[in-house]
JSON list of C-alpha atoms and ligand atoms in Angstrom, two decimals:
[
{"chain": "A", "resi": 136, "resn": "MET", "atom": "CA", "xyz": [39.86, -89.94, -10.02]},
{"chain": "A", "resi": 137, "resn": "SER", "atom": "CA", "xyz": [40.76, -86.17, -11.52]},
{"chain": "A", "resi": 138, "resn": "THR", "atom": "CA", "xyz": [41.56, -83.43, -9.46]},
{"chain": "A", "resi": 139, "resn": "LYS", "atom": "CA", "xyz": [41.83, -81.14, -12.37]},
{"chain": "A", "resi": 140, "resn": "ALA", "atom": "CA", "xyz": [38.28, -79.61, -12.37]},
{"chain": "A", "resi": 141, "resn": "THR", "atom": "CA", "xyz": [39.01, -78.37, -9.26]},
{"chain": "A", "resi": 142, "resn": "LYS", "atom": "CA", "xyz": [42.88, -77.90, -9.06]},
{"chain": "A", "resi": 143, "resn": "ARG", "atom": "CA", "xyz": [43.83, -73.98, -8.97]},
{"chain": "A", "resi": 144, "resn": "SER", "atom": "CA", "xyz": [47.32, -72.22, -9.10]},
{"chain": "A", "resi": 145, "resn": "PRO", "atom": "CA", "xyz": [47.96, -71.33, -5.86]},
{"chain": "A", "resi": 146, "resn": "ARG", "atom": "CA", "xyz": [49.07, -67.71, -6.63]},
{"chain": "A", "resi": 147, "resn": "VAL", "atom": "CA", "xyz": [45.45, -66.77, -7.89]},
{"chain": "A", "resi": 148, "resn": "LYS", "atom": "CA", "xyz": [43.31, -65.09, -5.26]},
{"chain": "A", "resi": 149, "resn": "PRO", "atom": "CA", "xyz": [39.32, -66.20, -4.40]},
{"chain": "A", "resi": 150, "resn": "GLY", "atom": "CA", "xyz": [37.73, -63.77, -7.36]},
{"chain": "A", "resi": 151, "resn": "GLN", "atom": "CA", "xyz": [40.84, -62.91, -8.79]},
{"chain": "A", "resi": 152, "resn": "ARG", "atom": "CA", "xyz": [40.42, -61.22, -12.27]},
{"chain": "A", "resi": 153, "resn": "GLU", "atom": "CA", "xyz": [42.28, -62.25, -14.98]},
{"chain": "A", "resi": 154, "resn": "GLU", "atom": "CA", "xyz": [42.88, -58.69, -15.87]},
{"chain": "A", "resi": 155, "resn": "GLU", "atom": "CA", "xyz": [44.05, -57.81, -12.49]},
{"chain": "A", "resi": 156, "resn": "THR", "atom": "CA", "xyz": [47.45, -58.79, -10.05]},
{"chain": "A", "resi": 157, "resn": "LEU", "atom": "CA", "xyz": [48.10, -59.43, -6.24]},
{"chain": "A", "resi": 158, "resn": "ARG", "atom": "CA", "xyz": [50.24, -59.30, -4.03]},
{"chain": "A", "resi": 159, "resn": "VAL", "atom": "CA", "xyz": [50.17, -59.42, -0.31]},
{"chain": "A", "resi": 160, "resn": "LEU", "atom": "CA", "xyz": [51.04, -56.65, 2.00]},
{"chain": "A", "resi": 161, "resn": "ILE", "atom": "CA", "xyz": [50.95, -57.34, 5.08]},
{"chain": "A", "resi": 162, "resn": "SER", "atom": "CA", "xyz": [49.37, -61.65, 5.79]},
{"chain": "A", "resi": 163, "resn": "HIS", "atom": "CA", "xyz": [46.64, -62.64, 7.96]},
{"chain": "A", "resi": 164, "resn": "GLN", "atom": "CA", "xyz": [48.78, -62.92, 10.47]},
{"chain": "A", "resi": 165, "resn": "ARG", "atom": "CA", "xyz": [50.49, -59.78, 11.09]},
{"chain": "A", "resi": 166, "resn": "ILE", "atom": "CA", "xyz": [47.05, -58.77, 10.80]},
{"chain": "A", "resi": 167, "resn": "ARG", "atom": "CA", "xyz": [45.93, -61.08, 14.18]},
{"chain": "A", "resi": 168, "resn": "GLU", "atom": "CA", "xyz": [49.15, -59.92, 15.97]},
{"chain": "A", "resi": 169, "resn": "ARG", "atom": "CA", "xyz": [48.99, -55.98, 15.69]},
{"chain": "A", "resi": 170, "resn": "VAL", "atom": "CA", "xyz": [45.54, -56.10, 16.06]},
{"chain": "A", "resi": 171, "resn": "ARG", "atom": "CA", "xyz": [45.81, -58.17, 19.01]},
{"chain": "A", "resi": 172, "resn": "HIS", "atom": "CA", "xyz": [48.46, -55.55, 20.27]},
{"chain": "A", "resi": 173, "resn": "MET", "atom": "CA", "xyz": [46.18, -52.88, 19.02]},
{"chain": "A", "resi": 174, "resn": "ALA", "atom": "CA", "xyz": [43.75, -54.08, 21.31]},
{"chain": "A", "resi": 175, "resn": "GLN", "atom": "CA", "xyz": [46.23, -54.05, 24.79]},
{"chain": "A", "resi": 176, "resn": "GLU", "atom": "CA", "xyz": [47.12, -50.79, 24.33]},
{"chain": "A", "resi": 177, "resn": "ILE", "atom": "CA", "xyz": [43.67, -49.15, 24.20]},
{"chain": "A", "resi": 178, "resn": "ARG", "atom": "CA", "xyz": [42.37, -51.55, 26.98]},
{"chain": "A", "resi": 179, "resn": "ARG", "atom": "CA", "xyz": [45.69, -49.86, 29.66]},
{"chain": "A", "resi": 180, "resn": "ASP", "atom": "CA", "xyz": [44.22, -46.29, 27.93]},
{"chain": "A", "resi": 181, "resn": "PHE", "atom": "CA", "xyz": [40.93, -46.72, 28.95]},
{"chain": "A", "resi": 182, "resn": "PRO", "atom": "CA", "xyz": [41.05, -49.82, 31.59]},
{"chain": "A", "resi": 183, "resn": "ASN", "atom": "CA", "xyz": [37.19, -50.82, 33.21]},
{"chain": "A", "resi": 184, "resn": "GLU", "atom": "CA", "xyz": [35.93, -48.48, 30.78]},
{"chain": "A", "resi": 185, "resn": "PRO", "atom": "CA", "xyz": [32.78, -49.42, 28.55]},
{"chain": "A", "resi": 186, "resn": "MET", "atom": "CA", "xyz": [34.01, -49.08, 24.98]},
{"chain": "A", "resi": 187, "resn": "HIS", "atom": "CA", "xyz": [31.70, -48.03, 22.40]},
{"chain": "A", "resi": 188, "resn": "LEU", "atom": "CA", "xyz": [33.12, -48.78, 18.42]},
{"chain": "A", "resi": 189, "resn": "VAL", "atom": "CA", "xyz": [31.78, -47.04, 15.85]},
{"chain": "A", "resi": 190, "resn": "GLY", "atom": "CA", "xyz": [32.58, -48.23, 12.43]},
{"chain": "A", "resi": 191, "resn": "VAL", "atom": "CA", "xyz": [33.24, -46.38, 9.12]},
{"chain": "A", "resi": 192, "resn": "LEU", "atom": "CA", "xyz": [30.80, -48.66, 6.92]},
{"chain": "A", "resi": 193, "resn": "LYS", "atom": "CA", "xyz": [31.86, -50.77, 4.63]},
{"chain": "A", "resi": 194, "resn": "GLY", "atom": "CA", "xyz": [35.65, -51.18, 4.68]},
{"chain": "A", "resi": 195, "resn": "SER", "atom": "CA", "xyz": [36.02, -51.46, 8.44]},
{"chain": "A", "resi": 196, "resn": "VAL", "atom": "CA", "xyz": [33.62, -54.78, 9.04]},
{"chain": "A", "resi": 197, "resn": "LEU", "atom": "CA", "xyz": [36.26, -57.80, 9.16]},
{"chain": "A", "resi": 198, "resn": "PHE", "atom": "CA", "xyz": [38.91, -54.70, 11.46]},
{"chain": "A", "resi": 199, "resn": "LEU", "atom": "CA", "xyz": [36.42, -53.92, 13.91]},
{"chain": "A", "resi": 200, "resn": "ALA", "atom": "CA", "xyz": [35.14, -57.27, 14.40]},
{"chain": "A", "resi": 201, "resn": "ASP", "atom": "CA", "xyz": [38.33, -59.12, 15.38]},
{"chain": "A", "resi": 202, "resn": "LEU", "atom": "CA", "xyz": [39.41, -55.84, 17.00]},
{"chain": "A", "resi": 203, "resn": "ALA", "atom": "CA", "xyz": [36.41, -55.84, 19.64]},
{"chain": "A", "resi": 204, "resn": "ARG", "atom": "CA", "xyz": [36.75, -59.49, 19.81]},
{"chain": "A", "resi": 205, "resn": "GLU", "atom": "CA", "xyz": [40.06, -58.44, 21.48]},
{"chain": "A", "resi": 206, "resn": "LEU", "atom": "CA", "xyz": [39.54, -55.67, 23.62]},
{"chain": "A", "resi": 207, "resn": "GLY", "atom": "CA", "xyz": [38.02, -57.74, 25.82]},
{"chain": "A", "resi": 208, "resn": "GLY", "atom": "CA", "xyz": [35.84, -56.04, 28.96]},
{"chain": "A", "resi": 209, "resn": "GLU", "atom": "CA", "xyz": [32.25, -53.99, 28.27]},
{"chain": "A", "resi": 210, "resn": "VAL", "atom": "CA", "xyz": [32.25, -53.00, 24.35]},
{"chain": "A", "resi": 211, "resn": "SER", "atom": "CA", "xyz": [29.34, -52.31, 22.36]},
{"chain": "A", "resi": 212, "resn": "PHE", "atom": "CA", "xyz": [28.67, -50.75, 18.64]},
{"chain": "A", "resi": 213, "resn": "ASP", "atom": "CA", "xyz": [27.56, -49.06, 15.93]},
{"chain": "A", "resi": 214, "resn": "PHE", "atom": "CA", "xyz": [27.91, -47.95, 11.97]},
{"chain": "A", "resi": 215, "resn": "ILE", "atom": "CA", "xyz": [28.11, -44.83, 10.13]},
{"chain": "A", "resi": 216, "resn": "SER", "atom": "CA", "xyz": [28.62, -44.98, 6.67]},
{"chain": "A", "resi": 217, "resn": "VAL", "atom": "CA", "xyz": [29.83, -41.96, 4.54]},
{"chain": "A", "resi": 218, "resn": "SER", "atom": "CA", "xyz": [30.69, -41.17, 1.13]},
{"chain": "A", "resi": 219, "resn": "SER", "atom": "CA", "xyz": [33.14, -38.73, -0.76]},
{"chain": "A", "resi": 220, "resn": "TYR", "atom": "CA", "xyz": [33.10, -36.80, -3.53]},
{"chain": "A", "resi": 221, "resn": "GLY", "atom": "CA", "xyz": [35.15, -36.97, -6.27]},
{"chain": "A", "resi": 222, "resn": "LYS", "atom": "CA", "xyz": [36.61, -38.50, -9.92]},
{"chain": "A", "resi": 223, "resn": "GLY", "atom": "CA", "xyz": [38.30, -41.44, -9.08]},
{"chain": "A", "resi": 224, "resn": "MET", "atom": "CA", "xyz": [40.55, -41.31, -6.56]},
{"chain": "A", "resi": 225, "resn": "ASP", "atom": "CA", "xyz": [40.78, -37.80, -6.40]},
{"chain": "A", "resi": 226, "resn": "SER", "atom": "CA", "xyz": [38.06, -36.69, -3.04]},
{"chain": "A", "resi": 227, "resn": "THR", "atom": "CA", "xyz": [36.83, -33.16, -3.30]},
{"chain": "A", "resi": 228, "resn": "GLY", "atom": "CA", "xyz": [36.93, -33.11, 0.22]},
{"chain": "A", "resi": 229, "resn": "GLU", "atom": "CA", "xyz": [32.85, -33.59, 0.39]},
{"chain": "A", "resi": 230, "resn": "VAL", "atom": "CA", "xyz": [31.74, -35.99, 2.08]},
{"chain": "A", "resi": 231, "resn": "LYS", "atom": "CA", "xyz": [28.27, -36.84, 2.61]},
{"chain": "A", "resi": 232, "resn": "MET", "atom": "CA", "xyz": [26.48, -38.98, 4.88]},
{"chain": "A", "resi": 233, "resn": "ASN", "atom": "CA", "xyz": [24.40, -42.02, 3.70]},
{"chain": "A", "resi": 234, "resn": "LYS", "atom": "CA", "xyz": [23.70, -43.41, 7.39]},
{"chain": "A", "resi": 235, "resn": "ASP", "atom": "CA", "xyz": [24.04, -42.09, 10.72]},
{"chain": "A", "resi": 236, "resn": "LEU", "atom": "CA", "xyz": [24.90, -43.89, 13.75]},
{"chain": "A", "resi": 237, "resn": "ASP", "atom": "CA", "xyz": [22.06, -45.21, 15.88]},
{"chain": "A", "resi": 238, "resn": "VAL", "atom": "CA", "xyz": [22.08, -44.52, 19.07]},
{"chain": "A", "resi": 239, "resn": "SER", "atom": "CA", "xyz": [23.66, -41.62, 20.33]},
{"chain": "A", "resi": 240, "resn": "ILE", "atom": "CA", "xyz": [27.29, -40.86, 21.77]},
{"chain": "A", "resi": 241, "resn": "GLU", "atom": "CA", "xyz": [26.89, -38.38, 24.02]},
{"chain": "A", "resi": 242, "resn": "GLY", "atom": "CA", "xyz": [29.04, -39.12, 27.52]},
{"chain": "A", "resi": 243, "resn": "ARG", "atom": "CA", "xyz": [30.71, -42.74, 26.26]},
{"chain": "A", "resi": 244, "resn": "SER", "atom": "CA", "xyz": [34.15, -43.83, 25.10]},
{"chain": "A", "resi": 245, "resn": "VAL", "atom": "CA", "xyz": [33.87, -43.98, 21.46]},
{"chain": "A", "resi": 246, "resn": "LEU", "atom": "CA", "xyz": [36.06, -45.23, 19.34]},
{"chain": "A", "resi": 247, "resn": "VAL", "atom": "CA", "xyz": [36.17, -44.88, 16.09]},
{"chain": "A", "resi": 248, "resn": "VAL", "atom": "CA", "xyz": [37.31, -47.38, 13.78]},
{"chain": "A", "resi": 249, "resn": "GLU", "atom": "CA", "xyz": [38.54, -46.73, 9.92]},
{"chain": "A", "resi": 250, "resn": "ASP", "atom": "CA", "xyz": [39.82, -49.40, 7.35]},
{"chain": "A", "resi": 251, "resn": "ILE", "atom": "CA", "xyz": [42.55, -47.37, 6.00]},
{"chain": "A", "resi": 252, "resn": "LEU", "atom": "CA", "xyz": [43.71, -43.03, 6.59]},
{"chain": "A", "resi": 253, "resn": "ASP", "atom": "CA", "xyz": [44.52, -41.86, 2.96]},
{"chain": "A", "resi": 254, "resn": "THR", "atom": "CA", "xyz": [43.34, -37.79, 2.60]},
{"chain": "A", "resi": 255, "resn": "GLY", "atom": "CA", "xyz": [42.39, -38.33, 6.00]},
{"chain": "A", "resi": 256, "resn": "LEU", "atom": "CA", "xyz": [39.31, -35.91, 5.14]},
{"chain": "A", "resi": 257, "resn": "THR", "atom": "CA", "xyz": [36.32, -38.91, 5.74]},
{"chain": "A", "resi": 258, "resn": "LEU", "atom": "CA", "xyz": [38.24, -39.10, 9.97]},
{"chain": "A", "resi": 259, "resn": "LYS", "atom": "CA", "xyz": [38.34, -34.80, 10.11]},
{"chain": "A", "resi": 260, "resn": "TYR", "atom": "CA", "xyz": [34.77, -34.52, 8.90]},
{"chain": "A", "resi": 261, "resn": "LEU", "atom": "CA", "xyz": [33.74, -37.71, 10.95]},
{"chain": "A", "resi": 262, "resn": "LEU", "atom": "CA", "xyz": [35.42, -36.14, 14.03]},
{"chain": "A", "resi": 263, "resn": "ARG", "atom": "CA", "xyz": [33.76, -32.87, 13.54]},
{"chain": "A", "resi": 264, "resn": "LEU", "atom": "CA", "xyz": [30.65, -34.09, 14.14]},
{"chain": "A", "resi": 265, "resn": "PHE", "atom": "CA", "xyz": [31.08, -37.01, 16.42]},
{"chain": "A", "resi": 266, "resn": "GLU", "atom": "CA", "xyz": [33.06, -34.14, 18.75]},
{"chain": "A", "resi": 267, "resn": "GLU", "atom": "CA", "xyz": [29.47, -31.67, 18.63]},
{"chain": "A", "resi": 268, "resn": "ARG", "atom": "CA", "xyz": [27.88, -34.74, 20.16]},
{"chain": "A", "resi": 269, "resn": "LYS", "atom": "CA", "xyz": [29.33, -34.49, 22.94]},
{"chain": "A", "resi": 270, "resn": "PRO", "atom": "CA", "xyz": [31.41, -38.52, 23.47]},
{"chain": "A", "resi": 271, "resn": "LYS", "atom": "CA", "xyz": [33.20, -38.77, 27.19]},
{"chain": "A", "resi": 272, "resn": "HIS", "atom": "CA", "xyz": [36.57, -39.84, 25.01]},
{"chain": "A", "resi": 273, "resn": "LEU", "atom": "CA", "xyz": [37.01, -39.82, 21.30]},
{"chain": "A", "resi": 274, "resn": "ARG", "atom": "CA", "xyz": [39.45, -41.62, 20.09]},
{"chain": "A", "resi": 275, "resn": "VAL", "atom": "CA", "xyz": [40.36, -42.86, 16.78]},
{"chain": "A", "resi": 276, "resn": "ALA", "atom": "CA", "xyz": [42.17, -46.41, 15.16]},
{"chain": "A", "resi": 277, "resn": "VAL", "atom": "CA", "xyz": [42.95, -47.44, 11.78]},
{"chain": "A", "resi": 278, "resn": "LEU", "atom": "CA", "xyz": [44.20, -50.56, 10.57]},
{"chain": "A", "resi": 279, "resn": "LEU", "atom": "CA", "xyz": [46.11, -49.08, 7.72]},
{"chain": "A", "resi": 280, "resn": "ASP", "atom": "CA", "xyz": [47.72, -45.27, 7.40]},
{"chain": "A", "resi": 281, "resn": "LYS", "atom": "CA", "xyz": [49.14, -44.07, 3.97]},
{"chain": "A", "resi": 282, "resn": "VAL", "atom": "CA", "xyz": [50.84, -41.22, 5.55]},
{"chain": "A", "resi": 283, "resn": "GLU", "atom": "CA", "xyz": [52.54, -39.42, 2.08]},
{"chain": "A", "resi": 284, "resn": "ARG", "atom": "CA", "xyz": [48.54, -39.16, 0.80]},
{"chain": "A", "resi": 285, "resn": "ARG", "atom": "CA", "xyz": [47.42, -37.00, 4.14]},
{"chain": "A", "resi": 286, "resn": "ILE", "atom": "CA", "xyz": [45.68, -33.20, 2.89]},
{"chain": "A", "resi": 287, "resn": "ALA", "atom": "CA", "xyz": [43.60, -32.85, 6.15]},
{"chain": "A", "resi": 288, "resn": "ASP", "atom": "CA", "xyz": [45.73, -32.00, 9.90]},
{"chain": "A", "resi": 289, "resn": "VAL", "atom": "CA", "xyz": [44.10, -35.86, 11.14]},
{"chain": "A", "resi": 290, "resn": "LYS", "atom": "CA", "xyz": [45.83, -38.59, 12.95]},
{"chain": "A", "resi": 291, "resn": "ALA", "atom": "CA", "xyz": [44.72, -41.82, 14.57]},
{"chain": "A", "resi": 292, "resn": "ASP", "atom": "CA", "xyz": [45.16, -42.53, 18.59]},
{"chain": "A", "resi": 293, "resn": "TYR", "atom": "CA", "xyz": [46.10, -46.34, 17.09]},
{"chain": "A", "resi": 294, "resn": "THR", "atom": "CA", "xyz": [47.74, -47.04, 13.81]},
{"chain": "A", "resi": 295, "resn": "GLY", "atom": "CA", "xyz": [48.07, -50.86, 12.71]},
{"chain": "A", "resi": 296, "resn": "PHE", "atom": "CA", "xyz": [50.41, -50.17, 9.71]},
{"chain": "A", "resi": 297, "resn": "ALA", "atom": "CA", "xyz": [51.88, -47.72, 7.66]},
{"chain": "A", "resi": 298, "resn": "ILE", "atom": "CA", "xyz": [51.68, -48.30, 3.96]},
{"chain": "A", "resi": 299, "resn": "PRO", "atom": "CA", "xyz": [53.17, -46.77, 1.45]},
{"chain": "A", "resi": 300, "resn": "ASN", "atom": "CA", "xyz": [51.17, -45.24, -1.42]},
{"chain": "A", "resi": 301, "resn": "GLU", "atom": "CA", "xyz": [49.37, -48.54, -3.11]},
{"chain": "A", "resi": 302, "resn": "PHE", "atom": "CA", "xyz": [46.05, -48.88, -3.80]},
{"chain": "A", "resi": 303, "resn": "VAL", "atom": "CA", "xyz": [44.92, -52.41, -1.41]},
{"chain": "A", "resi": 304, "resn": "VAL", "atom": "CA", "xyz": [42.31, -54.43, -0.87]},
{"chain": "A", "resi": 305, "resn": "GLY", "atom": "CA", "xyz": [41.38, -57.90, 0.76]},
{"chain": "A", "resi": 306, "resn": "TYR", "atom": "CA", "xyz": [39.89, -57.66, 4.75]},
{"chain": "A", "resi": 307, "resn": "GLY", "atom": "CA", "xyz": [37.62, -55.48, 4.64]},
{"chain": "A", "resi": 308, "resn": "LEU", "atom": "CA", "xyz": [38.82, -53.36, 1.96]},
{"chain": "A", "resi": 309, "resn": "ASP", "atom": "CA", "xyz": [37.60, -53.04, -1.70]},
{"chain": "A", "resi": 310, "resn": "TYR", "atom": "CA", "xyz": [37.78, -52.32, -5.94]},
{"chain": "A", "resi": 311, "resn": "ASP", "atom": "CA", "xyz": [34.89, -52.08, -6.83]},
{"chain": "A", "resi": 312, "resn": "GLU", "atom": "CA", "xyz": [33.62, -54.43, -3.74]},
{"chain": "A", "resi": 313, "resn": "ARG", "atom": "CA", "xyz": [35.72, -56.64, -4.48]},
{"chain": "A", "resi": 314, "resn": "TYR", "atom": "CA", "xyz": [37.98, -58.66, -2.41]},
{"chain": "A", "resi": 315, "resn": "ARG", "atom": "CA", "xyz": [36.61, -57.68, 0.80]},
{"chain": "A", "resi": 316, "resn": "ASN", "atom": "CA", "xyz": [36.91, -61.87, 2.06]},
{"chain": "A", "resi": 317, "resn": "LEU", "atom": "CA", "xyz": [40.49, -61.13, 1.17]},
{"chain": "A", "resi": 318, "resn": "PRO", "atom": "CA", "xyz": [42.45, -62.66, 4.66]},
{"chain": "A", "resi": 319, "resn": "ASP", "atom": "CA", "xyz": [45.30, -61.05, 3.61]},
{"chain": "A", "resi": 320, "resn": "VAL", "atom": "CA", "xyz": [45.62, -57.09, 2.99]},
{"chain": "A", "resi": 321, "resn": "CYS", "atom": "CA", "xyz": [47.29, -57.05, -0.79]},
{"chain": "A", "resi": 322, "resn": "VAL", "atom": "CA", "xyz": [48.42, -54.14, -3.43]},
{"chain": "A", "resi": 323, "resn": "VAL", "atom": "CA", "xyz": [46.18, -55.11, -6.56]},
{"chain": "A", "resi": 324, "resn": "ARG", "atom": "CA", "xyz": [46.94, -53.84, -9.60]},
{"chain": "A", "resi": 325, "resn": "LEU", "atom": "CA", "xyz": [45.87, -53.50, -12.73]},
{"chain": "A", "resi": 326, "resn": "GLY", "atom": "CA", "xyz": [47.27, -55.62, -15.86]},
{"chain": "A", "resi": 327, "resn": "PRO", "atom": "CA", "xyz": [50.11, -58.34, -15.45]},
{"chain": "A", "resi": 328, "resn": "ARG", "atom": "CA", "xyz": [52.61, -55.21, -14.89]},
{"chain": "A", "resi": 329, "resn": "GLY", "atom": "CA", "xyz": [49.89, -53.16, -14.64]},
{"chain": "A", "resi": 330, "resn": "LYS", "atom": "CA", "xyz": [49.78, -49.89, -12.92]},
{"chain": "A", "resi": 331, "resn": "THR", "atom": "CA", "xyz": [47.84, -49.63, -9.78]},
{"chain": "A", "resi": 332, "resn": "LYS", "atom": "CA", "xyz": [44.27, -47.61, -9.74]},
{"chain": "A", "resi": 333, "resn": "ILE", "atom": "CA", "xyz": [45.56, -45.03, -8.06]},
{"chain": "A", "resi": 334, "resn": "GLU", "atom": "CA", "xyz": [48.03, -43.82, -11.11]},
{"chain": "A", "resi": 335, "resn": "ALA", "atom": "CA", "xyz": [46.18, -45.03, -13.78]},
{"chain": "B", "resi": 155, "resn": "IMP", "atom": "P1", "xyz": [40.54, -40.60, 2.49]},
{"chain": "B", "resi": 155, "resn": "IMP", "atom": "O1", "xyz": [39.03, -39.97, 3.31]},
{"chain": "B", "resi": 155, "resn": "IMP", "atom": "O2", "xyz": [40.77, -40.13, 1.46]},
{"chain": "B", "resi": 155, "resn": "IMP", "atom": "O3", "xyz": [41.82, -40.54, 3.94]},
{"chain": "B", "resi": 155, "resn": "IMP", "atom": "O4", "xyz": [39.41, -41.95, 2.32]},
{"chain": "B", "resi": 155, "resn": "IMP", "atom": "C1", "xyz": [39.74, -42.39, 3.38]},
{"chain": "B", "resi": 155, "resn": "IMP", "atom": "C2", "xyz": [38.57, -43.59, 2.26]},
{"chain": "B", "resi": 155, "resn": "IMP", "atom": "O5", "xyz": [38.78, -44.15, 1.17]},
{"chain": "B", "resi": 155, "resn": "IMP", "atom": "C3", "xyz": [38.54, -45.43, 3.09]},
{"chain": "B", "resi": 155, "resn": "IMP", "atom": "O6", "xyz": [37.91, -45.92, 4.90]},
{"chain": "B", "resi": 155, "resn": "IMP", "atom": "C4", "xyz": [38.78, -46.20, 1.89]},
{"chain": "B", "resi": 155, "resn": "IMP", "atom": "O7", "xyz": [36.84, -46.68, 1.45]},
{"chain": "B", "resi": 155, "resn": "IMP", "atom": "C5", "xyz": [39.04, -45.62, 0.76]},
{"chain": "B", "resi": 155, "resn": "IMP", "atom": "N1", "xyz": [40.08, -45.82, 0.20]},
{"chain": "B", "resi": 155, "resn": "IMP", "atom": "C6", "xyz": [41.07, -45.18, 0.43]},
{"chain": "B", "resi": 155, "resn": "IMP", "atom": "N2", "xyz": [42.61, -46.04, -0.36]},
{"chain": "B", "resi": 155, "resn": "IMP", "atom": "C7", "xyz": [42.08, -46.30, -0.22]},
{"chain": "B", "resi": 155, "resn": "IMP", "atom": "C8", "xyz": [42.70, -47.71, -0.37]},
{"chain": "B", "resi": 155, "resn": "IMP", "atom": "O8", "xyz": [44.21, -48.34, -1.07]},
{"chain": "B", "resi": 155, "resn": "IMP", "atom": "N3", "xyz": [41.74, -49.56, -1.26]},
{"chain": "B", "resi": 155, "resn": "IMP", "atom": "C9", "xyz": [40.59, -49.37, -1.13]},
{"chain": "B", "resi": 155, "resn": "IMP", "atom": "N4", "xyz": [39.56, -48.13, -0.31]},
{"chain": "B", "resi": 155, "resn": "IMP", "atom": "C10", "xyz": [40.97, -47.20, 0.01]}
]
C-alpha cells in the first residue's frame, strides 16, 4: 500500500502555510522541564497556600494547564480577556477588557499567568486592576519574556524563558489565531527568507 498521500516533510508543522516558515526556538521538552521548576519555585514561596491562578486569555491556556498540574496542593483558576488597542504590533497602551474575572480575588493568593511579556502594557493594566481588588498576594508568572521590548515598568516574579525580539507562536501563542496547538515555541517568519511579523 502506498503511503504517499500521508507522507509529509518533517519540517512542515501542522497548520503551516506555504508562505510562512517556522523555526523551533524552545522545544516542548524544555518547556515541560522549565514549567516543572517554576511550579517548584512557586510552591517553595507559597507552601500549603491555596493558589488562585488567573489566566490571561487566550495565549496562557496551555501554560496554565501545565503549571496548574505541576503545582499540586489547592489550586483554583479563573480567566480574564483583554486586548490592547493599536495598529499592528504598535500598542498605544490603551487596554480594553473583553471579559472580567468570574469570582472575587479579595483575600486570595493570586498568580497571574501570562504567555508572554512584551511591552508590558497589558500586565501593567492588569496589576493595577487586580491590586485595587485587595488580594492577599499578587504574583505574576510568564512563560516568555521579550526583555528588550519593554515599555512599562513591570516584571514577572516567575519567568520561564527570556527570548529575543522575534515573533513567536505555539504552546498557546498565535499568529492570526493559528499555531496555538503547536507543542514547541517557534519563531514564525513570512516567506522563506521573510521578515518576522514584528519587522514587517
Ligand atoms: P504586551 O502588553 O505588549 O506585553 O503584550 C502582551 C500580549 O501581546 C501577549 O499576551 C500576547 O498576546 C501578545 N504578543 C506579544 N508578543 C507576541 C508574540 O511574539 N507572539 C504572539 N503574541 C504576542
